[in-house]
Short mmCIF file of C-alpha atoms and ligand atoms in Angstrom, two decimals:
data_model
loop_
_atom_site.label_atom_id
_atom_site.label_comp_id
_atom_site.label_asym_id
_atom_site.label_seq_id
_atom_site.Cartn_x
_atom_site.Cartn_y
_atom_site.Cartn_z
CA MET A 169 18.99 2.45 -28.51
CA ASP A 170 20.13 5.92 -29.54
CA LEU A 171 19.01 8.00 -26.55
CA SER A 172 19.81 11.27 -28.23
CA ARG A 173 17.44 10.57 -31.17
CA LEU A 174 14.75 9.38 -28.78
CA PHE A 175 15.21 12.48 -26.63
CA GLN A 176 14.89 14.82 -29.64
CA ASP A 177 11.47 13.29 -30.38
CA HIS A 178 10.58 13.36 -26.69
CA ILE A 179 11.32 17.06 -26.19
CA ALA A 180 9.46 17.87 -29.43
CA THR A 181 6.41 15.99 -28.11
CA MET A 182 6.63 17.59 -24.67
CA THR A 183 6.92 21.09 -26.20
CA LYS A 184 3.98 20.44 -28.53
CA ARG A 185 1.80 19.17 -25.67
CA ALA A 186 2.76 22.15 -23.47
CA SER A 187 2.06 24.60 -26.30
CA ALA A 188 -1.43 23.15 -26.80
CA THR A 189 -2.06 23.34 -23.05
CA LEU A 190 -0.89 26.97 -22.89
CA ALA A 191 -3.21 27.91 -25.76
CA GLU A 192 -6.17 26.14 -24.12
CA THR A 193 -5.60 27.76 -20.73
CA GLY A 194 -4.77 31.29 -21.88
CA PHE A 195 -1.05 31.53 -21.13
CA ASP A 196 1.86 32.74 -23.26
CA ALA A 197 4.60 30.74 -21.53
CA LEU A 198 5.28 28.01 -18.99
CA VAL A 199 8.02 27.99 -16.34
CA LEU A 200 8.79 24.64 -14.71
CA GLY A 201 10.79 24.85 -11.47
CA ALA A 202 12.99 21.89 -10.55
CA GLY A 203 12.06 22.46 -6.90
CA THR A 204 13.56 23.58 -3.62
CA GLN A 205 15.60 21.42 -1.24
CA MET A 206 13.68 20.42 1.89
CA VAL A 207 15.56 20.68 5.23
CA TYR A 208 14.36 18.66 8.24
CA TYR A 209 12.67 20.72 10.94
CA ALA A 210 15.10 22.18 13.50
CA ASP A 211 18.02 20.54 11.72
CA ASP A 212 20.55 21.28 9.00
CA MET A 213 20.20 17.85 7.35
CA GLU A 214 18.32 17.28 4.11
CA PRO A 215 16.46 14.27 2.62
CA PRO A 216 17.63 13.26 -0.86
CA PHE A 217 16.36 15.79 -3.40
CA ARG A 218 13.60 14.83 -5.83
CA SER A 219 12.79 17.04 -8.79
CA ASN A 220 9.32 18.35 -9.52
CA PRO A 221 8.05 15.49 -11.74
CA HIS A 222 6.82 17.97 -14.37
CA PHE A 223 10.35 19.36 -14.62
CA ALA A 224 11.82 15.85 -14.67
CA SER A 225 9.55 14.86 -17.55
CA PHE A 226 11.22 17.56 -19.68
CA CYS A 227 14.82 17.05 -18.67
CA PRO A 228 16.95 14.60 -16.64
CA LEU A 229 19.14 17.30 -15.04
CA LYS A 230 19.28 16.59 -11.30
CA GLY A 231 19.24 19.12 -8.46
CA PRO A 232 17.12 22.03 -7.20
CA HIS A 233 16.33 25.54 -8.48
CA HIS A 234 16.83 24.96 -12.22
CA ALA A 235 14.00 26.22 -14.43
CA ILE A 236 12.70 25.35 -17.88
CA VAL A 237 10.89 27.97 -19.93
CA VAL A 238 8.55 26.79 -22.68
CA LYS A 239 7.29 29.36 -25.19
CA PRO A 240 5.31 28.12 -28.19
CA GLY A 241 7.36 28.46 -31.36
CA SER A 242 10.76 28.63 -29.59
CA LYS A 243 13.27 26.03 -28.44
CA PRO A 244 12.76 25.43 -24.69
CA ARG A 245 15.22 27.23 -22.43
CA LEU A 246 16.94 25.63 -19.44
CA ILE A 247 18.29 27.97 -16.79
CA ARG A 248 20.66 25.89 -14.77
CA TRP A 249 21.29 26.73 -11.12
CA ALA A 250 25.09 26.63 -10.72
CA PRO A 251 25.99 27.96 -7.25
CA LYS A 252 29.47 29.00 -6.25
CA ASP A 253 30.06 26.36 -3.60
CA TYR A 254 32.85 24.04 -2.45
CA TRP A 255 30.88 21.79 -0.07
CA TYR A 256 29.32 19.62 -2.74
CA GLU A 257 30.43 18.29 -6.07
CA ARG A 258 29.46 20.97 -8.57
CA ALA A 259 30.42 19.43 -11.86
CA PRO A 260 30.86 21.98 -14.66
CA PHE A 261 28.23 21.84 -17.34
CA ALA A 262 28.95 19.13 -19.92
CA ALA A 263 27.20 18.27 -23.15
CA ASP A 264 25.08 15.13 -22.89
CA PHE A 265 22.54 13.26 -25.06
CA TRP A 266 19.74 15.64 -23.99
CA THR A 267 21.46 19.03 -23.88
CA SER A 268 20.92 19.96 -27.55
CA GLY A 269 17.19 19.99 -26.80
CA PHE A 270 17.53 23.31 -24.93
CA GLU A 271 18.95 26.81 -25.10
CA ILE A 272 21.00 26.67 -21.90
CA ASP A 273 21.83 29.52 -19.55
CA GLU A 274 23.09 29.60 -15.95
CA ALA A 275 22.60 31.58 -12.75
CA ASP A 276 24.33 31.13 -9.40
CA THR A 277 21.31 31.89 -7.17
CA ALA A 278 17.66 30.80 -7.15
CA GLU A 279 16.59 34.47 -7.58
CA GLY A 280 19.01 34.77 -10.48
CA VAL A 281 17.35 31.78 -12.17
CA PHE A 282 13.95 33.54 -12.00
CA LYS A 283 15.49 36.80 -13.26
CA LYS A 284 16.83 35.01 -16.31
CA THR A 285 13.38 33.75 -17.31
CA GLY A 286 12.96 37.25 -18.83
CA ALA A 287 9.77 38.93 -20.08
CA LEU A 288 7.24 36.19 -20.84
CA GLY A 289 3.83 37.90 -21.03
CA ARG A 290 1.20 35.91 -19.13
CA ALA A 291 3.24 33.00 -17.80
CA ALA A 292 2.27 30.00 -15.66
CA PHE A 293 4.62 28.54 -13.07
CA VAL A 294 4.53 24.88 -12.02
CA GLY A 295 6.62 24.00 -8.98
CA ASP A 296 7.05 24.47 -5.25
CA ASP A 297 9.06 27.74 -5.15
CA THR A 298 5.90 29.80 -5.08
CA ALA A 299 7.52 32.77 -3.30
CA GLY A 300 10.20 33.12 -5.97
CA ALA A 301 7.69 32.61 -8.77
CA ALA A 302 5.22 35.15 -7.32
CA ALA A 303 8.03 37.72 -7.03
CA ALA A 304 8.78 37.07 -10.72
CA GLY A 305 5.12 37.85 -11.58
CA LEU A 306 4.22 34.28 -12.63
CA THR A 307 0.77 32.71 -12.16
CA LEU A 308 1.20 29.95 -9.59
CA ASN A 309 0.28 26.35 -10.36
CA PRO A 310 -2.93 26.97 -12.34
CA GLU A 311 -5.12 23.91 -11.90
CA ALA A 312 -6.54 23.81 -15.43
CA LEU A 313 -3.00 23.69 -16.83
CA ILE A 314 -1.66 21.13 -14.36
CA LYS A 315 -4.62 18.77 -14.95
CA ARG A 316 -3.82 18.70 -18.68
CA MET A 317 -0.13 18.07 -17.99
CA ASP A 318 -1.01 15.26 -15.56
CA TRP A 319 -3.23 13.67 -18.17
CA ASP A 320 -0.66 13.93 -20.95
CA ARG A 321 2.10 12.47 -18.79
CA ALA A 322 0.28 9.13 -18.69
CA ILE A 323 1.09 8.67 -22.40
CA LYS A 324 4.77 7.74 -22.41
CA THR A 325 7.03 8.70 -25.30
CA ALA A 326 9.45 6.15 -26.78
CA TYR A 327 12.24 7.88 -24.81
CA GLU A 328 10.36 7.39 -21.54
CA VAL A 329 9.71 3.71 -22.33
CA GLU A 330 13.44 3.31 -23.00
CA CYS A 331 14.26 4.95 -19.62
CA LEU A 332 11.89 2.51 -17.89
CA SER A 333 13.44 -0.37 -19.78
CA ARG A 334 16.97 0.69 -18.72
CA ALA A 335 15.77 0.94 -15.12
CA THR A 336 14.34 -2.57 -15.49
CA VAL A 337 17.68 -4.00 -16.66
CA ALA A 338 19.24 -2.79 -13.39
CA GLY A 339 16.20 -3.84 -11.34
CA ALA A 340 16.30 -7.36 -12.79
CA LYS A 341 19.97 -7.72 -11.88
CA GLY A 342 19.13 -6.59 -8.34
CA HIS A 343 16.27 -9.08 -8.04
CA THR A 344 18.43 -11.94 -9.31
CA ALA A 345 21.21 -11.15 -6.82
CA ALA A 346 18.71 -10.74 -3.98
CA ARG A 347 17.06 -14.09 -4.74
CA GLU A 348 20.47 -15.80 -4.62
CA ALA A 349 21.17 -14.17 -1.23
CA PHE A 350 17.79 -15.42 0.03
CA LEU A 351 18.44 -18.98 -1.18
CA ALA A 352 21.83 -18.80 0.58
CA GLY A 353 19.94 -18.17 3.85
CA GLN A 354 20.84 -14.50 4.28
CA SER A 355 19.05 -11.88 6.42
CA GLU A 356 16.57 -9.27 5.15
CA LEU A 357 19.27 -6.59 5.46
CA ALA A 358 21.80 -8.69 3.53
CA ILE A 359 19.18 -9.35 0.83
CA HIS A 360 18.64 -5.58 0.55
CA HIS A 361 22.40 -5.08 0.18
CA ALA A 362 22.51 -7.82 -2.47
CA PHE A 363 19.73 -6.03 -4.40
CA VAL A 364 21.51 -2.66 -4.35
CA LYS A 365 24.87 -4.23 -5.25
CA GLY A 366 23.34 -6.33 -8.04
CA ALA A 367 21.55 -3.27 -9.44
CA GLY A 368 24.77 -1.28 -9.22
CA CYS A 369 23.15 1.76 -7.62
CA THR A 370 23.15 3.79 -4.41
CA ASP A 371 20.13 3.95 -2.11
CA ASP A 372 19.35 7.40 -3.55
CA ALA A 373 18.59 5.72 -6.91
CA LEU A 374 15.80 3.61 -5.42
CA PRO A 375 12.40 4.97 -6.49
CA TYR A 376 10.98 3.73 -3.16
CA PRO A 377 12.50 1.98 -0.14
CA THR A 378 12.95 -1.73 -0.79
CA ILE A 379 10.33 -4.05 0.72
CA VAL A 380 12.25 -7.15 1.79
CA CYS A 381 10.05 -9.66 3.60
CA LEU A 382 11.00 -13.08 4.91
CA ASP A 383 8.13 -15.43 5.82
CA ALA A 384 5.30 -13.85 7.89
CA LYS A 385 6.53 -10.31 7.20
CA ALA A 386 5.26 -10.76 3.62
CA ALA A 387 1.78 -10.09 5.03
CA ILE A 388 2.81 -6.45 5.70
CA LEU A 389 2.26 -4.71 2.37
CA HIS A 390 4.89 -2.01 2.92
CA TYR A 391 7.27 -3.67 5.43
CA HIS A 392 10.56 -1.76 5.71
CA ALA A 393 12.23 -2.89 8.95
CA LYS A 394 14.72 -5.43 7.47
CA ARG A 395 14.92 -6.97 10.91
CA ALA A 396 14.63 -10.71 10.26
CA THR A 397 17.79 -12.78 10.40
CA GLY A 398 18.30 -15.45 7.73
CA SER A 399 17.05 -18.94 6.90
CA GLY A 400 13.75 -17.65 5.50
CA ARG A 401 11.54 -20.12 3.67
CA LEU A 402 9.82 -17.42 1.61
CA LEU A 403 11.01 -14.10 0.18
CA LEU A 404 8.67 -11.35 -1.01
CA LEU A 405 10.87 -8.66 -2.57
CA ASP A 406 9.29 -5.45 -3.91
CA ALA A 407 12.15 -3.32 -5.21
CA GLY A 408 12.95 -1.06 -8.15
CA VAL A 409 15.68 1.16 -9.55
CA SER A 410 15.55 4.58 -11.25
CA ASP A 411 17.37 5.56 -14.40
CA LEU A 412 17.26 9.10 -15.82
CA GLY A 413 14.45 9.82 -13.37
CA TYR A 414 12.19 6.87 -14.33
CA GLY A 415 11.78 3.97 -11.91
CA CYS A 416 10.71 0.36 -12.30
CA ASP A 417 8.50 -1.26 -9.61
CA ILE A 418 8.98 -5.02 -9.48
CA THR A 419 7.84 -7.69 -7.01
CA ARG A 420 8.82 -11.33 -6.96
CA THR A 421 7.91 -13.98 -4.40
CA SER A 422 10.33 -16.89 -4.11
CA ALA A 423 10.22 -20.11 -2.11
CA ALA A 424 13.17 -21.95 -0.52
CA PRO A 425 13.12 -25.80 -0.57
CA ALA A 426 11.80 -25.80 3.02
CA CYS A 427 8.64 -23.86 2.06
CA ASP A 428 5.32 -25.76 2.45
CA PRO A 429 4.41 -27.33 -0.96
CA LYS A 430 0.86 -25.97 -0.55
CA PHE A 431 2.27 -22.44 -0.34
CA LYS A 432 4.55 -23.10 -3.32
CA ALA A 433 1.45 -24.12 -5.30
CA LEU A 434 -0.17 -20.84 -4.29
CA ILE A 435 2.87 -18.87 -5.56
CA GLU A 436 2.67 -20.69 -8.89
CA ALA A 437 -1.06 -19.97 -9.14
CA VAL A 438 -0.56 -16.22 -8.50
CA ASP A 439 2.24 -16.10 -11.07
CA LYS A 440 -0.02 -17.80 -13.65
CA LEU A 441 -2.99 -15.53 -13.02
CA GLN A 442 -0.72 -12.46 -13.07
CA LEU A 443 0.38 -13.34 -16.62
CA GLU A 444 -3.25 -13.90 -17.62
CA LEU A 445 -4.08 -10.41 -16.32
CA CYS A 446 -1.14 -8.94 -18.28
CA ALA A 447 -2.57 -10.61 -21.40
CA MET A 448 -5.78 -8.55 -20.94
CA VAL A 449 -3.88 -5.30 -21.45
CA LYS A 450 -4.79 -3.50 -24.69
CA PRO A 451 -6.15 -0.11 -25.70
CA GLY A 452 -9.89 0.38 -25.18
CA PRO A 453 -11.15 -1.38 -22.07
CA SER A 454 -11.03 0.15 -18.60
CA TYR A 455 -8.21 -0.82 -16.26
CA ILE A 456 -10.98 -1.46 -13.70
CA ASP A 457 -11.85 -4.61 -15.72
CA ILE A 458 -8.38 -6.01 -14.94
CA HIS A 459 -8.79 -5.27 -11.24
CA LEU A 460 -12.18 -6.99 -11.07
CA GLU A 461 -10.89 -9.95 -13.09
CA ALA A 462 -8.00 -10.22 -10.61
CA HIS A 463 -10.59 -10.66 -7.86
CA ARG A 464 -12.37 -13.39 -9.83
CA LYS A 465 -9.14 -15.25 -10.57
CA ILE A 466 -7.92 -14.93 -6.98
CA GLY A 467 -11.32 -16.18 -5.80
CA ALA A 468 -10.98 -19.21 -8.08
CA VAL A 469 -7.53 -19.98 -6.64
CA LEU A 470 -8.76 -19.59 -3.03
CA VAL A 471 -11.65 -21.98 -3.69
CA GLY A 472 -9.60 -24.32 -5.92
CA GLN A 473 -6.84 -24.71 -3.34
CA GLY A 474 -9.32 -25.28 -0.52
CA ILE A 475 -8.62 -22.05 1.41
CA LEU A 476 -12.26 -21.06 1.05
CA LYS A 477 -14.94 -23.76 1.35
CA CYS A 478 -17.82 -21.90 -0.30
CA SER A 479 -18.53 -21.56 -4.04
CA LEU A 480 -16.75 -19.05 -6.27
CA GLU A 481 -20.05 -17.18 -6.68
CA ALA A 482 -20.42 -16.87 -2.89
CA THR A 483 -16.75 -15.86 -2.56
CA ILE A 484 -17.24 -12.94 -4.97
CA GLU A 485 -20.66 -11.98 -3.65
CA LYS A 486 -19.51 -11.88 -0.01
CA GLY A 487 -16.35 -9.92 -0.90
CA TYR A 488 -14.03 -12.59 0.56
CA THR A 489 -11.35 -11.94 -2.07
CA SER A 490 -10.71 -8.51 -0.52
CA VAL A 491 -9.72 -10.24 2.74
CA PHE A 492 -6.81 -11.91 0.91
CA PHE A 493 -6.19 -9.24 -1.78
CA PRO A 494 -6.66 -5.91 -0.03
CA HIS A 495 -4.97 -3.52 -2.50
CA GLY A 496 -5.47 -2.37 -6.09
CA VAL A 497 -4.12 -4.49 -8.95
CA GLY A 498 -1.79 -1.67 -9.98
CA HIS A 499 -1.06 1.95 -10.79
CA HIS A 500 0.48 4.14 -13.46
CA LEU A 501 4.27 4.23 -13.43
CA GLY A 502 6.89 6.66 -14.67
CA ILE A 503 8.78 9.41 -12.90
CA GLN A 504 6.67 8.72 -9.85
CA VAL A 505 6.17 5.19 -8.54
CA HIS A 506 2.48 5.95 -8.31
CA ASP A 507 2.43 8.19 -11.36
CA ILE A 508 -0.06 11.01 -11.42
CA GLY A 509 -3.42 11.07 -13.19
CA GLY A 510 -4.55 7.47 -12.66
CA ARG A 511 -8.02 8.51 -11.49
CA GLN A 512 -8.46 11.50 -13.80
CA LYS A 513 -11.66 11.52 -15.86
CA ALA A 514 -10.64 13.71 -18.78
CA ARG A 515 -7.80 15.94 -19.96
CA GLU A 516 -9.62 18.93 -18.43
CA GLY A 517 -9.87 17.21 -15.03
CA GLY A 518 -12.58 15.47 -13.03
CA VAL A 519 -12.33 12.24 -11.07
CA LEU A 520 -13.12 8.65 -12.05
CA PRO A 521 -13.64 7.04 -8.64
CA PRO A 522 -12.81 3.38 -8.03
CA PRO A 523 -15.77 0.98 -7.87
CA PRO A 524 -17.54 0.63 -4.49
CA GLY A 525 -15.64 -1.72 -2.20
CA HIS A 526 -12.28 -1.08 -3.96
CA PRO A 527 -10.99 2.13 -2.34
CA TYR A 528 -7.31 1.46 -2.99
CA LEU A 529 -7.44 1.10 -6.76
CA ARG A 530 -5.18 3.89 -8.08
CA ASN A 531 -5.92 3.53 -11.80
CA THR A 532 -9.48 3.77 -13.08
CA ARG A 533 -8.74 5.05 -16.59
CA VAL A 534 -9.48 3.52 -19.96
CA MET A 535 -6.26 1.89 -21.22
CA GLU A 536 -4.59 3.86 -24.01
CA THR A 537 -1.58 3.17 -26.20
CA GLY A 538 1.46 4.55 -24.36
CA HIS A 539 0.16 4.00 -20.82
CA VAL A 540 2.59 2.19 -18.54
CA PHE A 541 1.25 0.65 -15.36
CA THR A 542 1.91 -2.19 -12.98
CA ILE A 543 -0.03 -5.45 -12.79
CA GLU A 544 0.47 -6.71 -9.24
CA PRO A 545 -2.07 -9.17 -7.85
CA GLY A 546 -1.40 -10.85 -4.54
CA ILE A 547 -2.71 -13.20 -1.87
CA TYR A 548 -1.87 -12.40 1.75
CA PHE A 549 -2.70 -13.81 5.17
CA VAL A 550 -3.25 -10.62 7.22
CA GLU A 551 -4.58 -11.50 10.67
CA MET A 552 -6.25 -8.08 11.08
CA LEU A 553 -8.36 -8.78 7.97
CA LEU A 554 -8.99 -12.46 8.74
CA GLU A 555 -9.99 -11.93 12.37
CA PRO A 556 -13.58 -10.65 11.75
CA PHE A 557 -14.32 -13.93 9.87
CA ARG A 558 -12.83 -16.33 12.44
CA GLY A 559 -16.32 -17.68 13.22
CA SER A 560 -17.22 -18.34 9.55
CA GLN A 561 -17.52 -21.90 8.21
CA ASP A 562 -16.68 -20.61 4.71
CA PHE A 563 -12.98 -20.36 5.64
CA ASN A 564 -10.71 -23.40 6.00
CA TRP A 565 -9.08 -22.24 9.24
CA PRO A 566 -6.65 -25.15 9.75
CA LEU A 567 -5.25 -24.60 6.24
CA ILE A 568 -5.16 -20.82 6.67
CA ASP A 569 -3.25 -21.20 9.95
CA GLN A 570 -0.87 -23.63 8.22
CA LEU A 571 -0.14 -21.12 5.40
CA ALA A 572 -0.16 -17.85 7.42
CA PRO A 573 3.47 -18.21 8.66
CA TYR A 574 4.55 -17.68 5.02
CA GLY A 575 2.87 -14.26 5.00
CA GLY A 576 1.85 -13.61 1.42
CA ILE A 577 2.53 -13.44 -2.27
CA ARG A 578 2.75 -10.58 -4.76
CA VAL A 579 3.89 -10.74 -8.38
CA GLU A 580 4.39 -7.34 -10.02
CA ASP A 581 5.36 -6.47 -13.59
CA ASN A 582 5.46 -3.17 -15.48
CA VAL A 583 3.40 -3.23 -18.66
CA LEU A 584 3.24 -0.87 -21.66
CA VAL A 585 -0.01 -0.62 -23.64
CA THR A 586 0.82 -0.99 -27.35
CA ALA A 587 -1.40 -0.39 -30.38
CA HIS A 588 -2.63 -4.01 -30.40
CA GLY A 589 -1.88 -5.35 -26.93
CA HIS A 590 0.93 -4.96 -24.48
CA ARG A 591 4.66 -5.21 -23.92
CA ASN A 592 5.76 -6.62 -20.57
CA LEU A 593 8.82 -4.50 -19.74
CA THR A 594 9.69 -6.63 -16.72
CA ARG A 595 9.56 -10.19 -18.07
CA GLU A 596 11.88 -9.18 -20.92
CA HIS A 597 14.65 -8.99 -18.32
CA LEU A 598 13.26 -11.02 -15.40
CA PRO A 599 11.26 -13.90 -16.89
CA ASN A 600 10.26 -15.34 -13.51
N1 LIG B 899 6.24 -0.69 -4.47
C1 LIG B 899 5.03 -0.03 -4.20
C2 LIG B 899 3.94 -0.55 -5.02
O1 LIG B 899 4.03 -1.63 -5.56
O2 LIG B 899 2.96 0.12 -5.25
MN1 LIG B 900 3.43 -1.12 -7.55
MN1 LIG B 901 5.90 -2.58 -5.90
#
C-alpha cells in the first residue's frame, strides 16, 4: 500500500472534518498540542510519552510540545518542537511519507512553539498544556468541539485502517512466536519476551501491557504479573503492537496437549461463537445487539457443555451468563486501545448508556461504515463471581471445579465495518 497517497487523503479528510467542526462551534482556527511529558512525583524519571490522541490522528510525529494549526482553507501547519539538547537522540527533521501534508516550522522551546502559531482570530486549543495555551490567548478544550472530534474519530480513514493492518502484521508474528514458546513449556515472562521479539518491537511500542496468563491466571482479566514458571496447560495471551500510533488488540487462548479435553472443547466453542458474532457486523444495527447475542451464545455453550444445569431461558433470565462473561464484548479501537466516543449519542454529544446489567460495555453506538472495534467474548471461572451461587443447583459444581484450574478463555479480533458487512483485520494475519 502506498502510505503517502493514503496519508494525503487522510489529512484532507481530517482538515475537512476539523473545518466543519470549527464552523459549527464558532472558531476560526484549531491548535492541537502534542502534549507535555509527565514526570513521576518527587522524581526525575518519566513514563514513556504518549501524544494527545487528537494530535496523533493528524500526524504520526512522536514526542511532546509539537503543535498543529488547522485553519479552514489553508494547508495545516506543523510547528515541530526541536530542542537544543544532547541527552536524547534529536534526529534532524527528515522528509517522510506524511510530511508533504503540512507547512512545517520549528521552535526550540514549548513557548516558542505557541509563539509560532501566530495570529489566529478566535482559536480553540485541544491538549494538556493549558497554561501555555491560555498565555497564547487560545480557548481551552471547548467541549462542543471536542465531542465532534471524538465522534468523527470513530470513522477510520483508509490510512488509519492500513496503520491498524500493519500493526496487526507485527501483532500476529508476536502471537505466533508466543504460542510456540508456550507449547515449548516456557514461563509467562519468557512468553512475553517471545511476543516482543516476534513482533520486532520494544516495550514502548505496546499499546497496553501484555496480558500473559498460564492456567488459573487466565481468570484475571487484566493479569500483568508474569510470575508463573513454565509447563502451563493453557495460555491466554492478550497482546498488541502499535504502528504509526495505531495499535491492534488481539487475544488468543491456546491449549497444550495436557489440557483437559472438556476445556479444549470450551475453547473451540468460544472461537466458533466469536466468528459468528463477527459475522453480525454490518452498518445499521446497534453494537449492543452483538453484546446481547454474545450472552445468548455463551449461555447456549454453558448449558450445552453441562456447566449450567438449567434451561437456556432460565440462564438468560437469571443473568447467569454474566457470572462467566463479566465484561463487554468489545470497544472501539484506533490510536487508543479503548478508543474514544464509544458511548456517545450524537456528533454534538450526549451519552448512550449500556443496557441495565451490562455496566462494562464500552460501545453502545449504531455500527457505521468505517468503525473499527474489537469482538472479544470470553468464558471465565472467577471464584469471586461464582461464590455467591455456590448453593445453587443450577450450577454443575463438580464440572466447574474441574475446569476452574484452567482459568478462562477469551478470543479477540479487530473488525472493520464495511459498506456491506465487515473485514476481520486480525484473521487475515492470524487465522486461529
Ligand atoms: N487488552 C485490553 C482489552 O482487550 O480491552
Ligand atoms: Mn480489547
Ligand atoms: Mn485485549
